Short mmCIF file of C-alpha atoms in Angstrom, two decimals:
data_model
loop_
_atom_site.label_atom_id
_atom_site.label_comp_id
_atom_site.label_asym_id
_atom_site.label_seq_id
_atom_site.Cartn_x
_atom_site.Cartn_y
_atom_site.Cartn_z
CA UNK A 1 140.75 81.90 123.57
CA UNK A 2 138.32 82.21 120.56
CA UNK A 3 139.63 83.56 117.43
CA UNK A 4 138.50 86.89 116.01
CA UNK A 5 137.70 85.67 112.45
CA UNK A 6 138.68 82.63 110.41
CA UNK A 7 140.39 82.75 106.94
CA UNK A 8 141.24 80.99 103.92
CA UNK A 9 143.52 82.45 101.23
CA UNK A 10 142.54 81.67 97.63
CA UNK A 11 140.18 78.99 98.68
CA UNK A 12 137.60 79.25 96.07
CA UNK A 13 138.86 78.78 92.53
CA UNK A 14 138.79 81.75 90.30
CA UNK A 15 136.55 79.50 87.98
CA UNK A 16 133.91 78.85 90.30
CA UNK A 17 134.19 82.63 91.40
CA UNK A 18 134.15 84.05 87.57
CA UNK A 19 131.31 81.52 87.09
CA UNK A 20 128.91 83.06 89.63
CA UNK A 21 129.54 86.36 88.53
CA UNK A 22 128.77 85.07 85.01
CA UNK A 23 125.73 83.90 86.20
CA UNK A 24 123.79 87.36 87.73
CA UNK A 25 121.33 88.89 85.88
CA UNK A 26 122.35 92.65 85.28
CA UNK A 27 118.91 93.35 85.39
CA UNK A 28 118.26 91.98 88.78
CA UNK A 29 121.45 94.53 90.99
CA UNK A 30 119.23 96.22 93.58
CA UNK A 31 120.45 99.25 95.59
CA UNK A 32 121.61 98.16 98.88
CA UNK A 33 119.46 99.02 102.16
CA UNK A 34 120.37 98.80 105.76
CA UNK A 35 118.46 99.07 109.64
CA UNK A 36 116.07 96.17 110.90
CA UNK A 37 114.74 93.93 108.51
CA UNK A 38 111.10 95.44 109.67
CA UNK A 39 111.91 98.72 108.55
CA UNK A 40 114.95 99.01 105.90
CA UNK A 41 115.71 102.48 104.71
CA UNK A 42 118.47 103.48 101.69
CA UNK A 43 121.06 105.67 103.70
CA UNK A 44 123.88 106.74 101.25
CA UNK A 45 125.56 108.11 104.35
CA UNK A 46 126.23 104.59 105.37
CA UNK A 47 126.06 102.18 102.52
CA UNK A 48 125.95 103.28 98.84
CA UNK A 49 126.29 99.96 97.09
CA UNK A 50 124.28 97.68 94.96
CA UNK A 51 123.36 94.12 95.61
CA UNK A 52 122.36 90.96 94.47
CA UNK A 53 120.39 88.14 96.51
CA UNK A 54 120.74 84.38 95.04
CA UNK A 55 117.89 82.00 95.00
CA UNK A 56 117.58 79.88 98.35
CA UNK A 57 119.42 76.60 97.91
CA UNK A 58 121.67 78.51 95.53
CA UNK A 59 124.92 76.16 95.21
CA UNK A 60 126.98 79.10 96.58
CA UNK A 61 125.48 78.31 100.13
CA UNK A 62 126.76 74.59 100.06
CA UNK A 63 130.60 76.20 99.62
CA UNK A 64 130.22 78.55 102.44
CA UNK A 65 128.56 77.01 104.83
CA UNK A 66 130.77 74.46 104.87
CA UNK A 67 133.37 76.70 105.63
CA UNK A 68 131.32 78.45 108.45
CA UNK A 69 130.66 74.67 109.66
CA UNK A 70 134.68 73.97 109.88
CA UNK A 71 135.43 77.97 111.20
CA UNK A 72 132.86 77.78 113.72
CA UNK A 73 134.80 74.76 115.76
CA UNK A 74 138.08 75.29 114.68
CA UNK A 75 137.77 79.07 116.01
CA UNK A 76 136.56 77.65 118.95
CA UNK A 77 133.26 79.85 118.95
CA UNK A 78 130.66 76.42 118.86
CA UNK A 79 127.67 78.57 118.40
CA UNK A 80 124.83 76.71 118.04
CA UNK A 81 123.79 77.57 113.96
CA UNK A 82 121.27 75.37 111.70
CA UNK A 83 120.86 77.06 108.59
CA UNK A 84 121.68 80.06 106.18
CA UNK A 85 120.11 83.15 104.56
CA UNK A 86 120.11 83.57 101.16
CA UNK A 87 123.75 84.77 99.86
CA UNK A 88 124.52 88.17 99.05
CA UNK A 89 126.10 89.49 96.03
CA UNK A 90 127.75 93.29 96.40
CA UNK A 91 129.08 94.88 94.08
CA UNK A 92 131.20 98.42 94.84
CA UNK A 93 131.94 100.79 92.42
CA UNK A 94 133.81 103.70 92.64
CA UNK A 95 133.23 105.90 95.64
CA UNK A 96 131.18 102.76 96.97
CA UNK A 97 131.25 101.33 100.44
CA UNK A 98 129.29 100.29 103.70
CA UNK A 99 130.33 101.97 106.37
CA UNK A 100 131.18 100.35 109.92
CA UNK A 101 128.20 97.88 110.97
CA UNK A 102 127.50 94.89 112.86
CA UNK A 103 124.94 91.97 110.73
CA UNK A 104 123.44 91.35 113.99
CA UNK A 105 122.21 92.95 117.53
CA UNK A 106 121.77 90.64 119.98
CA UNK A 107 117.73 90.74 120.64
CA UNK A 108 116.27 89.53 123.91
CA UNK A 109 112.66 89.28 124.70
CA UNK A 110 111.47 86.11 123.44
CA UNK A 111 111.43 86.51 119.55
CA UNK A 112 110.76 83.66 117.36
CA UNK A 113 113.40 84.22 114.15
CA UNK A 114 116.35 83.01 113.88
CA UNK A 115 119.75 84.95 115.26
CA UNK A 116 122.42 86.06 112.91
CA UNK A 117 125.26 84.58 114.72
CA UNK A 118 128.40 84.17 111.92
CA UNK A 119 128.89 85.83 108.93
CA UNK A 120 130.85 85.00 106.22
CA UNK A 121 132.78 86.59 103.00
CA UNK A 122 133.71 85.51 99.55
CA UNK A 123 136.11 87.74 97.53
CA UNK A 124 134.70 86.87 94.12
CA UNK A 125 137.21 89.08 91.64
CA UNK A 126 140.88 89.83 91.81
CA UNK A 127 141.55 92.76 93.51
CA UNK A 128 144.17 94.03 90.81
CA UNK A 129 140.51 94.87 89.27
CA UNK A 130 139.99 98.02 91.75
CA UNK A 131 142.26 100.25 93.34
CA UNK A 132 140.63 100.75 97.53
CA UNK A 133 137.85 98.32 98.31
CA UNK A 134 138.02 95.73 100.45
CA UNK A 135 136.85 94.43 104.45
CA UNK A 136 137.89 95.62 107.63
CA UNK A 137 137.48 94.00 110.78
CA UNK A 138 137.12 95.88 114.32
CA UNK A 139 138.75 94.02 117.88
CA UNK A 140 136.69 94.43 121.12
CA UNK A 141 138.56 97.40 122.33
CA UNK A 142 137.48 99.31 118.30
CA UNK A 143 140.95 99.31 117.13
CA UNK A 144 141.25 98.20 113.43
CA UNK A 145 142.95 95.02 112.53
CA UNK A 146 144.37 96.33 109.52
CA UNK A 147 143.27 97.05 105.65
CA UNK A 148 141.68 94.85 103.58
CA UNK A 149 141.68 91.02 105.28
CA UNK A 150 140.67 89.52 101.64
CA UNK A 151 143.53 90.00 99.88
CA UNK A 152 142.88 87.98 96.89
CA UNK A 153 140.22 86.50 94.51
CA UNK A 154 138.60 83.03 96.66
CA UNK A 155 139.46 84.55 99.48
CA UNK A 156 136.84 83.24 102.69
CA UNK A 157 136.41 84.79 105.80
CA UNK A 158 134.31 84.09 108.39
CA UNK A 159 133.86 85.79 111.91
CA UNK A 160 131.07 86.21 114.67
CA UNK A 161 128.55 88.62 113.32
CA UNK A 162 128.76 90.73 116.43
CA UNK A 163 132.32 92.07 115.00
CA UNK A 164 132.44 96.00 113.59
CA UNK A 165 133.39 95.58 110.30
CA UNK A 166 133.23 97.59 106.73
CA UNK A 167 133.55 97.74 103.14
CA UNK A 168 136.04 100.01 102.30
CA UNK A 169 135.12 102.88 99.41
CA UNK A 170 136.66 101.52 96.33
CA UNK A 171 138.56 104.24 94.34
CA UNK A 172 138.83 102.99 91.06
CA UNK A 173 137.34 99.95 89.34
CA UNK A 174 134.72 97.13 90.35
CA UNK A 175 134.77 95.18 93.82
CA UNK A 176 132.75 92.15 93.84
CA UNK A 177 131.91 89.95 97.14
CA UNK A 178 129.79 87.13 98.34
CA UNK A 179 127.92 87.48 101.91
CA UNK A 180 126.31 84.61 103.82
CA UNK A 181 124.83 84.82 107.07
CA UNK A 182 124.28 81.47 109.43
CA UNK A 183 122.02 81.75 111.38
CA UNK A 184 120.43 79.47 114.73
CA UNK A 185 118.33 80.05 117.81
CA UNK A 186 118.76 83.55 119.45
CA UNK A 187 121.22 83.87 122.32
CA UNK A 188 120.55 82.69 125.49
#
């Protein structure tokens, strides 16, 4: 049987971690949308955060697609992926979050884009930074996992993109995470 997500504990170096943070432009921290990528609408209801989208070929998506690469056969899911969308920065502050989503529907009918098919997550600060935060994973039957699966700063995570999951509020303090999604033909 498949696993339901993938994970590496304190993978990334805190250097490499601190050094993309160092690198983001305050300037440049958008607020965070959500709904179809043909209509996106800000719903503070759902998601309140703000983000920041790297460059394509950003050397962020070397590091985590490799570990979507590895995850994807190891885990046993062998979906059929070819590339990545530019990587996510989110930042949570207090009273922050994105509620319970899924970064993909499956879409039938003959579209021509690419399918969102794994998804993966970079803690990029220690988490002795914030008080709450973190991501939450959903099984099939909708009963949660447990708190907070990144536990600590280079944490990765990877899991099908079909998954329920959430950012939980942060009460105190800054949470700061990396998103990629891989992407490859739509389901057949």
């Amino acid at each position: 049987m498949a696993s339901l997500y993938w994970k590496w504990e304190k993978w990334v170096p805190p250097s490499i971690c601190n050094a993309l943070l160092e690198s983001l432009n305050p300037e440049d921290w958008k607020e965070s949308i959500v709904g179809d990528v043909r209509a996106p609408i800000r719903n503070v209801a759902m998601r309140n955060n703000y983000v920041h989208f790297l460059k394509i070929n950003h050397w962020m998506e070397g590091i985590l697609y490799n570990h979507v690469r590895y995850a994807n056969t190891s885990a046993e899911w062998n979906y059929d992926i070819d590339g990545i969308s530019p990587i996510q920065v989110s930042k949570y502050e207090k009273d922050e979050f994105y509620g319970w989503h899924r970064d993909c529907n499956i879409v039938l009918g003959g579209l021509d884009h690419e399918q969102r098919k794994l998804s993966v997550v970079l803690q990029l600060n220690d988490p002795s930074e914030y008080i709450g935060g973190g991501l939450e994973l959903e099984d099939e039957n909708s009963y949660p996992l447990g708190t907070n699966i990144l536990l600590n700063q280079g944490d990765v995570v990877v899991f099908p993109s079909l998954i329920k999951h959430r950012a939980i509020e942060v009460i105190e303090g800054t949470r700061y995470s990396a998103t990629g999604w891989i992407t490859g033909p739509q389901f057949k």
